[in-house]
Short mmCIF file of C-alpha atoms and ligand atoms in Angstrom, two decimals:
data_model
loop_
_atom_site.label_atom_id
_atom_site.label_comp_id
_atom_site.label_asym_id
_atom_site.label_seq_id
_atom_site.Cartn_x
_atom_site.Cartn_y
_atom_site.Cartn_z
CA UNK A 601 155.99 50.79 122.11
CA UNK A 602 154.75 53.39 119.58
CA UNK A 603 155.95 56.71 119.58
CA UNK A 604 153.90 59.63 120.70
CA UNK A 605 152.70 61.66 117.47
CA UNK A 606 152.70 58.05 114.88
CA UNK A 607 149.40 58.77 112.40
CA UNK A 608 146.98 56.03 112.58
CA UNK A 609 145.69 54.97 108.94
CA UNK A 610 141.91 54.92 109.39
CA UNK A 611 140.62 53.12 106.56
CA UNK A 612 140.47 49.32 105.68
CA UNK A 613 143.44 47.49 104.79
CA UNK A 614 143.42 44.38 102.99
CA UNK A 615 146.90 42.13 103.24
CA UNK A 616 147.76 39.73 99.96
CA UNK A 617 149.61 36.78 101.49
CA UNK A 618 151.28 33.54 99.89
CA UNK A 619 154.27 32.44 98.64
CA UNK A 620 156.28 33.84 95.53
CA UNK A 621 154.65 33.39 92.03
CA UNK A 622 151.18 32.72 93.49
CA UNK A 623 149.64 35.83 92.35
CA UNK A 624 150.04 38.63 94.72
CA UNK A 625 150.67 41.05 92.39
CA UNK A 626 148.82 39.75 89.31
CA UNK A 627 145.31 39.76 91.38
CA UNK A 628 146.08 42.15 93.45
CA UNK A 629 146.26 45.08 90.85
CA UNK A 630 142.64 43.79 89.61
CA UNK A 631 141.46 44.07 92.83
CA UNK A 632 142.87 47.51 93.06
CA UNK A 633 140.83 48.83 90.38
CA UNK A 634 137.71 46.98 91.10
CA UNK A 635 137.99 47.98 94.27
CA UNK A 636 138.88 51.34 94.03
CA UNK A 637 141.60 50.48 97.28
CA UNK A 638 145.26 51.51 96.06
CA UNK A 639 147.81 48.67 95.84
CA UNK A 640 151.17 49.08 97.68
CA UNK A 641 153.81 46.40 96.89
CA UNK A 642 156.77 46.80 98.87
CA UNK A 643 158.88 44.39 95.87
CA UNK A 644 157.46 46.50 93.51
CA UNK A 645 158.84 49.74 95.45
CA UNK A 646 161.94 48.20 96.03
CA UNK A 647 162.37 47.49 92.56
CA UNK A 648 161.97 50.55 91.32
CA UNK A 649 164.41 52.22 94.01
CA UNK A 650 167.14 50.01 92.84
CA UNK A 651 166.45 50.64 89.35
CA UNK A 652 167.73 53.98 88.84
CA UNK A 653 171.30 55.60 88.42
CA UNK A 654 171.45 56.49 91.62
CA UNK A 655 173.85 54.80 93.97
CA UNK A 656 173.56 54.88 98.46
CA UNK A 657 174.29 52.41 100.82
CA UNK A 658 170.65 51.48 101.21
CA UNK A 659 169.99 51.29 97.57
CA UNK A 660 173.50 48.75 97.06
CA UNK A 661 171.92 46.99 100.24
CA UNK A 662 168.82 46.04 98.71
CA UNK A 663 169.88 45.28 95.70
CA UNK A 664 172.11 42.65 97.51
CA UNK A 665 169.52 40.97 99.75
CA UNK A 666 166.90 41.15 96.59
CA UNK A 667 169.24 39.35 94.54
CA UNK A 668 169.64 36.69 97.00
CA UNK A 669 165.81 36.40 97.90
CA UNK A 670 166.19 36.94 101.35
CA UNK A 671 164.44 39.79 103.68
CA UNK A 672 165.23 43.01 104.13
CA UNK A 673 165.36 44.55 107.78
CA UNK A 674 161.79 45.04 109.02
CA UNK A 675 162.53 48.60 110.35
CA UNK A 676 163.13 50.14 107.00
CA UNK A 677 160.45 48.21 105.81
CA UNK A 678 158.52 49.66 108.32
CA UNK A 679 159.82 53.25 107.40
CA UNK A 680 158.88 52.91 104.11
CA UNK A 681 155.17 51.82 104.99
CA UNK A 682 154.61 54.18 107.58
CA UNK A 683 155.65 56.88 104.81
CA UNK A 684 153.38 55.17 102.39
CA UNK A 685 150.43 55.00 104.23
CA UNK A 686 149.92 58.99 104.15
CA UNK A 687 150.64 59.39 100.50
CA UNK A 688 148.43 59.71 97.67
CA UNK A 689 145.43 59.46 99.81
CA UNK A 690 142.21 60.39 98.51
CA UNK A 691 138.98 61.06 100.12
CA UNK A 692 137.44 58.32 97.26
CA UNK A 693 139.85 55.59 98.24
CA UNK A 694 138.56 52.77 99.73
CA UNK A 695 141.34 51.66 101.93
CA UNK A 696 144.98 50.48 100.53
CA UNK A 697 145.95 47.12 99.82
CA UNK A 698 149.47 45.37 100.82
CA UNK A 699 151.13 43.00 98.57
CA UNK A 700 154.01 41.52 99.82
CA UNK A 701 153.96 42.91 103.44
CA UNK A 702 153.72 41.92 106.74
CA UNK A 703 155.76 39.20 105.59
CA UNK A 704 157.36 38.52 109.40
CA UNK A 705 155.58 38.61 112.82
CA UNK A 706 157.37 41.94 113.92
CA UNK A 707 156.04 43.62 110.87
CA UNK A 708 152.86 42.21 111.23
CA UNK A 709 152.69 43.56 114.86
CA UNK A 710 153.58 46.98 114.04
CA UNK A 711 151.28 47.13 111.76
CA UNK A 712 148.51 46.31 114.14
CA UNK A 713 149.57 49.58 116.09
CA UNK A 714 149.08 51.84 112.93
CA UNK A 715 145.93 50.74 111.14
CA UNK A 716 143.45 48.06 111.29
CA UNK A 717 143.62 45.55 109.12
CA UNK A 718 140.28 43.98 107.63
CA UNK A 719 140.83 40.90 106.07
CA UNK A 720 144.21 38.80 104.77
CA UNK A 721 143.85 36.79 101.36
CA UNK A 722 145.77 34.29 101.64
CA UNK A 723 146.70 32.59 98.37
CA UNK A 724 148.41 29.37 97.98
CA UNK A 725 149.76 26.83 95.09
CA UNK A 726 151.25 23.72 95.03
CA UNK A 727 155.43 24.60 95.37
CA UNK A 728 156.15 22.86 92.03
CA UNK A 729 153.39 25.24 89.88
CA UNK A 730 154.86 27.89 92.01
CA UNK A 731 158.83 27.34 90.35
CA UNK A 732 157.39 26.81 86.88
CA UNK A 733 155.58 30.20 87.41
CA UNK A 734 158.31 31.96 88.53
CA UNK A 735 160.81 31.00 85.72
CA UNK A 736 158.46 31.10 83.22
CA UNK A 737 157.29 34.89 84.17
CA UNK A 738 158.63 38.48 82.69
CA UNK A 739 158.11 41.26 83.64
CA UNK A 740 157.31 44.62 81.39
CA UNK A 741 160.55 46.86 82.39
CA UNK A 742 158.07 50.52 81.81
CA UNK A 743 154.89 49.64 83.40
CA UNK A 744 155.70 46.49 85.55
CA UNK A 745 152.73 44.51 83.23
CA UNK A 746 152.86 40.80 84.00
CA UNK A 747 153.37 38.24 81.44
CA UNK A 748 154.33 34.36 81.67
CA UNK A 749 155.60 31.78 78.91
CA UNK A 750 154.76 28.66 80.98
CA UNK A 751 152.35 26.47 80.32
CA UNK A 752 151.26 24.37 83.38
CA UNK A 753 149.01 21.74 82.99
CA UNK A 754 149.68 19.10 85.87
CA UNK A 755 147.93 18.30 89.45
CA UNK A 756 144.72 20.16 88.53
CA UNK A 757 146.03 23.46 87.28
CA UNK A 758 145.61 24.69 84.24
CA UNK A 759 147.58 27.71 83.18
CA UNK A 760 147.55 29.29 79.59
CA UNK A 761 150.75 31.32 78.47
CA UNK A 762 150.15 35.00 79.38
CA UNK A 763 152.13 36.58 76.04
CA UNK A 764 151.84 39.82 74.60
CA UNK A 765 149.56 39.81 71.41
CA UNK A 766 150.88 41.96 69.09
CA UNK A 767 155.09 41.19 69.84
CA UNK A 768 156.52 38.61 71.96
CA UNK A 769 159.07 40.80 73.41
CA UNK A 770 157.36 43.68 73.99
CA UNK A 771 154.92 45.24 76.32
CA UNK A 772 151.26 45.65 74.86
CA UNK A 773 150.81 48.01 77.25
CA UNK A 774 153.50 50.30 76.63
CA UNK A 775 155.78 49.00 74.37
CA UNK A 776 158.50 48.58 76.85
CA UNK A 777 160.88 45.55 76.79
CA UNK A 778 160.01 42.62 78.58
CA UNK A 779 162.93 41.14 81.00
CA UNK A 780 163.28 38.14 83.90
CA UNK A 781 163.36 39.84 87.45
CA UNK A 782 167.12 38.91 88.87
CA UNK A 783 165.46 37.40 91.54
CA UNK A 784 163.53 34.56 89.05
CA UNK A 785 166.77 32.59 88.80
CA UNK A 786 167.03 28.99 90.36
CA UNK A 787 169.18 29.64 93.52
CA UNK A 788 167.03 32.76 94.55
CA UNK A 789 163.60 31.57 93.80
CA UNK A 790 164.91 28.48 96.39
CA UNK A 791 166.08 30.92 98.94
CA UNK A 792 162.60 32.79 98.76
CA UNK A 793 160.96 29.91 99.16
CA UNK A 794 162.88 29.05 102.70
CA UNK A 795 162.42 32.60 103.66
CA UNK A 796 158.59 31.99 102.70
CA UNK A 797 158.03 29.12 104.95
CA UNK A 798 160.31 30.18 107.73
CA UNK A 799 159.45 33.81 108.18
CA UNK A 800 156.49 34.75 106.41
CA UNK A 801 154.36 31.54 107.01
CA UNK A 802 153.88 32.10 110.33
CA UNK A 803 151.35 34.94 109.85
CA UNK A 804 148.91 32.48 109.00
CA UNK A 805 148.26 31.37 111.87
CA UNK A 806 148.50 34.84 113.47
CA UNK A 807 145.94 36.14 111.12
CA UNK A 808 144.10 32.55 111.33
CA UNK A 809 143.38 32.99 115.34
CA UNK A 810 142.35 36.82 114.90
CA UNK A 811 139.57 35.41 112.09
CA UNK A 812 140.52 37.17 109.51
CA UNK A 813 142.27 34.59 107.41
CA UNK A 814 140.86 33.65 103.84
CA UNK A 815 142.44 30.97 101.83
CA UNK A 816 142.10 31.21 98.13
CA UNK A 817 143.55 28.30 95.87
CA UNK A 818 143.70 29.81 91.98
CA UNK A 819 144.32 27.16 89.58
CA UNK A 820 143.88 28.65 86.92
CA UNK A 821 145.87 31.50 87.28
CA UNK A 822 143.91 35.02 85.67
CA UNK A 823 141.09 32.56 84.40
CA UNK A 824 139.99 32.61 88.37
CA UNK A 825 140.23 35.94 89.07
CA UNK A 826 136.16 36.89 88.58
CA UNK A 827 135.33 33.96 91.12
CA UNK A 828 138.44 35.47 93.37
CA UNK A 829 136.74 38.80 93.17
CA UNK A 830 132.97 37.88 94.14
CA UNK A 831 134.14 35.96 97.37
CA UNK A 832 136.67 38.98 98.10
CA UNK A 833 133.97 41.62 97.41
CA UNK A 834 132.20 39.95 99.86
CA UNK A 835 134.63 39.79 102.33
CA UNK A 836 135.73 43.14 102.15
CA UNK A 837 132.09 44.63 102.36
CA UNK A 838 130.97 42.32 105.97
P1 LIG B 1010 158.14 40.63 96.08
O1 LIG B 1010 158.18 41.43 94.84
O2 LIG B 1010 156.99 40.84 97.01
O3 LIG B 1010 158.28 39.09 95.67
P2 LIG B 1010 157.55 37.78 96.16
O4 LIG B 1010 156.78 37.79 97.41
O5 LIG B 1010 158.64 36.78 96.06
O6 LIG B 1010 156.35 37.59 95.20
P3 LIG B 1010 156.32 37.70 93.66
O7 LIG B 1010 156.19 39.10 93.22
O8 LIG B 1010 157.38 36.86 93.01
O9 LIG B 1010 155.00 36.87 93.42
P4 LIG B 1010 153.49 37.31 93.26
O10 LIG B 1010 152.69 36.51 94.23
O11 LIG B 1010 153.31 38.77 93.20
O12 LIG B 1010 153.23 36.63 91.86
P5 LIG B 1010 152.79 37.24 90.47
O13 LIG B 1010 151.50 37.94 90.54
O14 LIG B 1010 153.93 37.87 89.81
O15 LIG B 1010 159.47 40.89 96.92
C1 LIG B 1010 160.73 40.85 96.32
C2 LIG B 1010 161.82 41.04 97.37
O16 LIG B 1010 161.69 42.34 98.01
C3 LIG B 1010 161.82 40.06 98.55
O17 LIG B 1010 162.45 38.85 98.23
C4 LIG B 1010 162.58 40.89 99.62
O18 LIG B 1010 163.95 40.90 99.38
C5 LIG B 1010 162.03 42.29 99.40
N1 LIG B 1010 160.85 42.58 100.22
C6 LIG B 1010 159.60 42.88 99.72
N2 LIG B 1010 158.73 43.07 100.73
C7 LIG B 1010 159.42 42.90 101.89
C8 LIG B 1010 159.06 42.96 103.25
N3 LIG B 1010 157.80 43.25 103.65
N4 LIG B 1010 160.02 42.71 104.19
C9 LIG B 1010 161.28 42.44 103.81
N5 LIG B 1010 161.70 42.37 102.54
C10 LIG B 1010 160.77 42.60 101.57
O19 LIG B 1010 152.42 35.90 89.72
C11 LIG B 1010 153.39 34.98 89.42
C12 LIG B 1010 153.36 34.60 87.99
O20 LIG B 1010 152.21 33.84 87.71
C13 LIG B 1010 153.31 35.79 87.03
O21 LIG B 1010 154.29 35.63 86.05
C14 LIG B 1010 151.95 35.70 86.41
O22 LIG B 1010 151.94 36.16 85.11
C15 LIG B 1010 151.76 34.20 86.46
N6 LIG B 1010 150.41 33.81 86.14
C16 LIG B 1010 149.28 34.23 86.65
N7 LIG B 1010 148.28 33.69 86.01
C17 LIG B 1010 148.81 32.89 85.04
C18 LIG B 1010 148.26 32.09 84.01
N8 LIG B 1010 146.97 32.01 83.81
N9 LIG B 1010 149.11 31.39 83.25
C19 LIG B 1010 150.43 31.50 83.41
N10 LIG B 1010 150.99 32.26 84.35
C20 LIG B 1010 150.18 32.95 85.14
MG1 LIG B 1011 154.67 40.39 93.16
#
């Protein structure tokens, strides 16, 4: 049951779904901008909270279960979404979008009973492209910038390098260096994989029988992203 006094979020909110490495976060901060709908990932967020010098129980916690690539507990996720929702809103924002949550049922529900939420995108990949992605991607360590040294050219995909132009270890962006999330490493990119299909899958069909389900299958990585945008644009504004 919600408690008496909860804020309702009264804008649109558009959910990025899929597996790891598909390209939550790499299309979702284009749609962002083009959009003009903030972008909230809760990885990203959790990231940065463990990055510090600071040390807490929750912070050692998450560091943990990141590490591993399994989930952490859907009521501070919750917390930290519900605290989220209020900030940094703007009368010109168009809504918010979520990358990386719901990502289990019971999130997904409580959600429901705090906004409204418009349309899910679901993206997918084959799981092989999906590893190669993964190890092959770094991460700017300032301004969270993707970039990827795979090449994947297999099954229909075709995937350039994403590499900084003007030094390969460095951010063009900011000129921060460019490092491999601890979570990118064989054992954990497997475990967040079985988390994927076991937990997070599900929502498709949850989303699927409320009709508001899109599937998107980018196989070409960034080089899709203005066809990605038209059929979203059109989505979001029905
Ligand atoms: P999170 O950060 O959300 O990780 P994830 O879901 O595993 O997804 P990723 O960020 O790995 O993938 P993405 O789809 O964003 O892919 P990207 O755009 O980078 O969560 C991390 C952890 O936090 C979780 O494991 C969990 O512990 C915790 N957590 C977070 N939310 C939670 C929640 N709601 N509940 C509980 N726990 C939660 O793209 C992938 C790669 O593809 C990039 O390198 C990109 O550069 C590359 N790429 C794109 N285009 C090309 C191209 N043309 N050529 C080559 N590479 C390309
Ligand atoms: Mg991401």
């Amino acid at each position: 049951m919600e408690k008496k006094g909860d804020k309702v979020y009264s804008k649109p909110i558009l959910v990025l779904l899929g597996a790891p490495g598909v390209g939550k976060g790499t299309f979702g901060k284009k749609l962002s901008k083009d959009f003009h709908m903030p972008i909230f990932s809760t990885g990203e967020y959790l990231r940065s909270l463990v990055a510090g010098k600071e040390s807490s129980p929750l912070i050692e916690r998450v560091k943990k279960i990141m590490a591993e690539g399994k989930l952490l507990d859907d009521d501070t996720i919750i917390q930290i979404i519900k605290k989220r929702l209020f900030e940094d809103e703007k009368p010109e924002n168009q809504g918010i979008i979520f990358d990386g949550f719901p990502r289990t049922i019971p999130q997904a529900e409580k959600l429901a009973t705090i906004g409204k939420v418009k349309a899910v995108i679901n993206f997918f990949n084959k799981e092989a492209i999906l590893v190669e992605k993964l190890a092959g991607r770094r991460e700017c360590e300032g301004c969270h910038e993707a970039y990827n040294v795979a090449v994947i050219k297999k099954e229909g995909y075709e995937m350039e390098p994403l590499l900084p132009k003007k030094d390969v270890a460095k951010c063009d962006k900011c000129g921060s260096k460019l490092m491999h999330r601890s979570d990118d490493q064989p054992i954990a990119i497997a475990e967040r994989l079985k988390v994927y299909h076991e937990k997070t899958a599900p929502l498709e069909n949850y989303y699927k029988t409320q009709g508001i389900l899109h599937s998107f299958e980018p196989k070409k990585g960034v080089t899709d992203y203005p066809w990605v945008k038209v059929e979203i644009g059109k989505i979001i504004s029905a």
